[in-house]
mmCIF file of C-alpha atoms in Angstrom:
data_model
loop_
_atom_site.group_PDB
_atom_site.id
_atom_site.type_symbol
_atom_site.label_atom_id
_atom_site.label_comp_id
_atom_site.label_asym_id
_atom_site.label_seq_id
_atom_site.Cartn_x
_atom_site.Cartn_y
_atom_site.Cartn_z
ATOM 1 C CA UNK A 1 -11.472 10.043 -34.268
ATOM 2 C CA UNK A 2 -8.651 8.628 -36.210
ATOM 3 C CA UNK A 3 -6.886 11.680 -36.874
ATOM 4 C CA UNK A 4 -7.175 12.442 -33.039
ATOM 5 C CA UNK A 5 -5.947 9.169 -31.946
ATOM 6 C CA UNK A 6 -3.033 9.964 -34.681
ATOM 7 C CA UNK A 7 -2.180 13.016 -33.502
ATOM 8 C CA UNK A 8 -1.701 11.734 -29.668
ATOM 9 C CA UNK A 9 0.245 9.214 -30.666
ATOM 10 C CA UNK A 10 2.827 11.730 -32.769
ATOM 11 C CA UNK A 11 3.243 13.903 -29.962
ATOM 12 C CA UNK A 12 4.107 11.207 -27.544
ATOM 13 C CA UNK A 13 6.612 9.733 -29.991
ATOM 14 C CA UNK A 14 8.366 13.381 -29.981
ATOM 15 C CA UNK A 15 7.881 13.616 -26.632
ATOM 16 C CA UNK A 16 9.756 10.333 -25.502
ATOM 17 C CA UNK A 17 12.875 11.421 -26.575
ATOM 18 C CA UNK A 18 13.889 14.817 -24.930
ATOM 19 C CA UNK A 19 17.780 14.392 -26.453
ATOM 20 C CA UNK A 20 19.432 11.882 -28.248
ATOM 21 C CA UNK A 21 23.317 12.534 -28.601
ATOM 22 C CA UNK A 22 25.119 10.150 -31.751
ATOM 23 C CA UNK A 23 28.347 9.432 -32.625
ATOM 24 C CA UNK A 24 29.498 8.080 -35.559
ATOM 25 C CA UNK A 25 33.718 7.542 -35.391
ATOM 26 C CA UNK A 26 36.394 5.206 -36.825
ATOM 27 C CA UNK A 27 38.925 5.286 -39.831
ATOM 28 C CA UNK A 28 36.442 3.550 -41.937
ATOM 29 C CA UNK A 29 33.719 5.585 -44.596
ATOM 30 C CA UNK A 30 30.443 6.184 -44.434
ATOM 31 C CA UNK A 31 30.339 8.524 -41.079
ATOM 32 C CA UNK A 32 28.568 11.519 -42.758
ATOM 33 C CA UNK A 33 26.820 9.565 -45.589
ATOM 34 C CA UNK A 34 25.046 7.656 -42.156
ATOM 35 C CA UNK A 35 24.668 11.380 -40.516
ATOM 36 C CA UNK A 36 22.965 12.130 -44.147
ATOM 37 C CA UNK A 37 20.619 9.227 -44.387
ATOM 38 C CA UNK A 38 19.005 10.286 -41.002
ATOM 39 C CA UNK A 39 18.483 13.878 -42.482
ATOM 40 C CA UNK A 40 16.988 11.780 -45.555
ATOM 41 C CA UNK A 41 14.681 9.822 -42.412
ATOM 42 C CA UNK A 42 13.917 13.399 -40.519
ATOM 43 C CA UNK A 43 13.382 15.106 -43.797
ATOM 44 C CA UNK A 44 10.479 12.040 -44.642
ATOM 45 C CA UNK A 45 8.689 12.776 -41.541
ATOM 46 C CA UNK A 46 8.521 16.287 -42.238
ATOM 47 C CA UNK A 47 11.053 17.305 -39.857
ATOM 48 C CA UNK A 48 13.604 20.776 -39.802
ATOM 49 C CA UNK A 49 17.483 19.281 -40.035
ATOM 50 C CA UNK A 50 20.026 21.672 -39.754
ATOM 51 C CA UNK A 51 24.138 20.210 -40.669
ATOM 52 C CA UNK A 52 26.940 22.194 -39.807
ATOM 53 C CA UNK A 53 30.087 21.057 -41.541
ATOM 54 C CA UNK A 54 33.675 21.493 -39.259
ATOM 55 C CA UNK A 55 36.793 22.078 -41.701
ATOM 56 C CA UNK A 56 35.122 20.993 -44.575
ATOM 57 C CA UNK A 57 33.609 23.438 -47.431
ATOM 58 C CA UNK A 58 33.711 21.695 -50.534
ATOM 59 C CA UNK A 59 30.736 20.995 -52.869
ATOM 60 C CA UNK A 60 29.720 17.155 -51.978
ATOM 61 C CA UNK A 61 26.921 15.903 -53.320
ATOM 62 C CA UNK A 62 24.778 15.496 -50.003
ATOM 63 C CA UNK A 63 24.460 18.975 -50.108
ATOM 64 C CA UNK A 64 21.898 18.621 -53.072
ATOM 65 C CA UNK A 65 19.495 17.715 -49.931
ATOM 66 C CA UNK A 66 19.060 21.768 -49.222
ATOM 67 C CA UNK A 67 18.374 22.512 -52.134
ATOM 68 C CA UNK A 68 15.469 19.753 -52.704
ATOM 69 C CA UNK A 69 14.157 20.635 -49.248
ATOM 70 C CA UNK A 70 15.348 24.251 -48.866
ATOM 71 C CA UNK A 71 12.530 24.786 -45.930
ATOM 72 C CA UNK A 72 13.447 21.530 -44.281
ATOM 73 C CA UNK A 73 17.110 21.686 -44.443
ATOM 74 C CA UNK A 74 20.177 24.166 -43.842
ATOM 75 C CA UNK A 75 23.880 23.296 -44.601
ATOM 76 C CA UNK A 76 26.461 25.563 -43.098
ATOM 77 C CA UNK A 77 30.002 24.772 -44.038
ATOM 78 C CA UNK A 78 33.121 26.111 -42.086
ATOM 79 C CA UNK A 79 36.308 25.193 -43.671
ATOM 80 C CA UNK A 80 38.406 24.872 -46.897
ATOM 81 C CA UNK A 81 38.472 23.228 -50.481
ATOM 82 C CA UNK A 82 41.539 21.203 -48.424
ATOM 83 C CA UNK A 83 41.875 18.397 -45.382
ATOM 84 C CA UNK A 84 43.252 19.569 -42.619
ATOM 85 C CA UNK A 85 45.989 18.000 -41.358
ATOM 86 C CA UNK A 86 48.527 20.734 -39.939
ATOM 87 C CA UNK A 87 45.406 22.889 -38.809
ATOM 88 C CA UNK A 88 46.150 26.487 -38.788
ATOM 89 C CA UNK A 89 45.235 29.522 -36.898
ATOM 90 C CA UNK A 90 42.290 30.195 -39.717
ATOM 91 C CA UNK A 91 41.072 26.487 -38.798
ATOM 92 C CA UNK A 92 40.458 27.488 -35.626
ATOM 93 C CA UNK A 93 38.838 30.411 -35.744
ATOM 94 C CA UNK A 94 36.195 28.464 -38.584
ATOM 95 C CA UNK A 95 35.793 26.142 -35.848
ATOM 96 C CA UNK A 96 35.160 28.012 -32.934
ATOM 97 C CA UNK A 97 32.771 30.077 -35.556
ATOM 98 C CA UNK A 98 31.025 26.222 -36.526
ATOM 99 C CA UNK A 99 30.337 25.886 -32.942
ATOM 100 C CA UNK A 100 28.889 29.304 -32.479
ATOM 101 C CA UNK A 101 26.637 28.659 -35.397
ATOM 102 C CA UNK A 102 25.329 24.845 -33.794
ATOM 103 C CA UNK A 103 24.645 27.164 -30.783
ATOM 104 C CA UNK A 104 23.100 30.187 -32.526
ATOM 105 C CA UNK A 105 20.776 27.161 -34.307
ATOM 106 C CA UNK A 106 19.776 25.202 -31.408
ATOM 107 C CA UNK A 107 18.881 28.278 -29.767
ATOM 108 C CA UNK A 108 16.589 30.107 -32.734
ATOM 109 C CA UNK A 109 15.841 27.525 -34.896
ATOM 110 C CA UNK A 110 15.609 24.321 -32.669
ATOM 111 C CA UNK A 111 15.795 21.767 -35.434
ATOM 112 C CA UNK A 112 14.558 17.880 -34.884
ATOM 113 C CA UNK A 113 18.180 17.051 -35.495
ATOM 114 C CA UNK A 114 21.427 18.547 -35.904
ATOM 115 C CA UNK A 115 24.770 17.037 -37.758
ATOM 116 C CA UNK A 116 28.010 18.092 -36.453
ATOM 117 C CA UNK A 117 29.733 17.075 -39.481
ATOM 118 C CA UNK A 118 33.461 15.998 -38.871
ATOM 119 C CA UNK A 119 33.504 17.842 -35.362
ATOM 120 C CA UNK A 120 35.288 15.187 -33.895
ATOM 121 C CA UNK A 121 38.369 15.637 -35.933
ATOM 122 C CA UNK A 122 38.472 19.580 -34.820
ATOM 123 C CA UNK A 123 38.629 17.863 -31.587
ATOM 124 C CA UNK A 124 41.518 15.565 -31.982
ATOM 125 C CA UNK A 125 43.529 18.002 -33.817
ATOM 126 C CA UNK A 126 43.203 20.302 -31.049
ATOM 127 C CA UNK A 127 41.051 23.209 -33.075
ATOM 128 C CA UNK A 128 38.030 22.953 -30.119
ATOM 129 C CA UNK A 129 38.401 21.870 -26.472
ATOM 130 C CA UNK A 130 37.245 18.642 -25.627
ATOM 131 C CA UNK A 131 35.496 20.657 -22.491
ATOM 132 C CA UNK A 132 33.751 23.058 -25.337
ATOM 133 C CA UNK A 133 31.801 20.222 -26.885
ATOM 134 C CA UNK A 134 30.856 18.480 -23.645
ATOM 135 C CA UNK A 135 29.675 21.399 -21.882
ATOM 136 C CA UNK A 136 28.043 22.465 -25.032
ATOM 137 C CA UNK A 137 26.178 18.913 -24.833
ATOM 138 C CA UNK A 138 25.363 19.401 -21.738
ATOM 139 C CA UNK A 139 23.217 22.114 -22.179
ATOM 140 C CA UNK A 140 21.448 20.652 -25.404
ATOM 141 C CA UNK A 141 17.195 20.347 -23.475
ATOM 142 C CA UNK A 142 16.095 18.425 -26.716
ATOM 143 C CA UNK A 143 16.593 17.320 -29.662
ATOM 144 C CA UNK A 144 18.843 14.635 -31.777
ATOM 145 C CA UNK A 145 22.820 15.639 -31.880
ATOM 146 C CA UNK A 146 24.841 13.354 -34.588
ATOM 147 C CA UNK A 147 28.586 13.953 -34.057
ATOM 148 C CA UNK A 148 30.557 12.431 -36.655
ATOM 149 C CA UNK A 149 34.457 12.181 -37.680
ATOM 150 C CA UNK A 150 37.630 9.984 -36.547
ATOM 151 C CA UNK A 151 39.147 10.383 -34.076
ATOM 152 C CA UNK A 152 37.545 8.846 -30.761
ATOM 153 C CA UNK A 153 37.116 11.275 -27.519
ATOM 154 C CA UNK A 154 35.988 8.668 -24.779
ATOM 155 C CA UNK A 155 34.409 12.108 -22.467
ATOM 156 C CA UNK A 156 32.319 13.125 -25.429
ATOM 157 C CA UNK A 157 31.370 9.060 -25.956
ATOM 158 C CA UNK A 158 30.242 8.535 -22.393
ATOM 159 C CA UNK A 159 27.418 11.456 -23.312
ATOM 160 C CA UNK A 160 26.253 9.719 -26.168
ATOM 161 C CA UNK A 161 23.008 7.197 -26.125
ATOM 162 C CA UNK A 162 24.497 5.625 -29.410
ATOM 163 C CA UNK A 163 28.396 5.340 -30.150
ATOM 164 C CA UNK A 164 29.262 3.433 -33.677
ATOM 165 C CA UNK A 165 32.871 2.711 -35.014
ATOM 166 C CA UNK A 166 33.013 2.776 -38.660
ATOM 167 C CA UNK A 167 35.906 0.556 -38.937
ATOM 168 C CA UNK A 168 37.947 0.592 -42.335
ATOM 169 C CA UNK A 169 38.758 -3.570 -43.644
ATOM 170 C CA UNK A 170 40.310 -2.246 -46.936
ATOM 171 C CA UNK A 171 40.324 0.228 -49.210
ATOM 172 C CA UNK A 172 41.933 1.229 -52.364
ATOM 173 C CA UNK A 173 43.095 4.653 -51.542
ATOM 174 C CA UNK A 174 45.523 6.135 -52.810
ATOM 175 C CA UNK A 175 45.415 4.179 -55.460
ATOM 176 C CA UNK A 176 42.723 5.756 -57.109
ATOM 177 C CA UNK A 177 40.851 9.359 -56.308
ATOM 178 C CA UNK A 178 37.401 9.623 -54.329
ATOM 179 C CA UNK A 179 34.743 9.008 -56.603
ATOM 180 C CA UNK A 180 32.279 11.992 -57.693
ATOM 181 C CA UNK A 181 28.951 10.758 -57.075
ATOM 182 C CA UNK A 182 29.718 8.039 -54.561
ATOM 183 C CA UNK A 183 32.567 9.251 -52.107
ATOM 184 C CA UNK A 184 31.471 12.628 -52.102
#
């Protein structure tokens, strides 16, 4: 009887939450390392978390989390070794083909949650269409969306059920490099 009783009350808690659409924004760190710990949370309860990574494709040590849980979790990257800050026509195109991939997902795969690592940068830097995201948003039936990166788009905001601003109070770059092991 317990396992019964159990069992309702799992598929009500999945249930009761059709979508959930996060953003995590701001100048200050920890945006995908807070994306990361609810894969860690997902990944707990037994749950498939897919991350797509926008203009980033550099080994980070998150990424150790497909490996670990290789039927649980799928990292796509789509970007270069660099930052983008003068994006290019080859940004672009890896963003439009990021996006295509968070569709292709959602679609096939339907994961519990999805990270849209850095996507809001390829949207202040004018790689994707502010209109792109939201109407791709807009479609989204179920599931949990985390949008992360700086750069604040109010539209995509007003979607959300949770907005957070990471807000940076100091830090001692450039005086030193990032950190292996704790900044990526």
């Amino acid at each position: 009887m317990r396992k019964a009783v159990r069992k309702v009350i799992y598929f009500w808690e999945e249930q009761r939450i059709m979508k959930l659409v996060v953003v995590y924004t701001g100048n200050g760190e920890g945006k995908t390392s807070a994306a990361f710990g609810h894969v860690l949370r997902a990944l707990g309860q037994g749950k498939k978390c897919t991350v797509i990574k926008f203009l980033k494709k550099r080994k980070s040590g998150e990424d150790v989390i497909e490996r670990l849980a290789k039927d649980k979790v799928k990292i796509y990257q789509f970007g270069t070794k660099k930052f983008v800050l003068k994006p290019a026509k080859k940004d672009k195109e890896m963003v439009k083909n990021a996006l295509e991939k968070a569709k292709e997902i959602l679609e096939r795969e339907k994961p519990f949650l999805l990270v849209l690592d850095e996507i809001n940068v390829a949207v202040s830097l004018g790689l994707l269409e502010e209109k792109e995201v939201i109407d791709f948003l807009k479609k989204i039936k179920s599931g949990i969306i985390i949008l992360t990166g700086r750069g604040r788009n109010k539209k995509i905001e007003n979607l959300a059920n949770i907005v957070s601003e990471f807000r940076e109070i100091r830090h001692d770059f450039p005086k030193r490099k990032a950190t292996r092991g704790f900044e990526y």
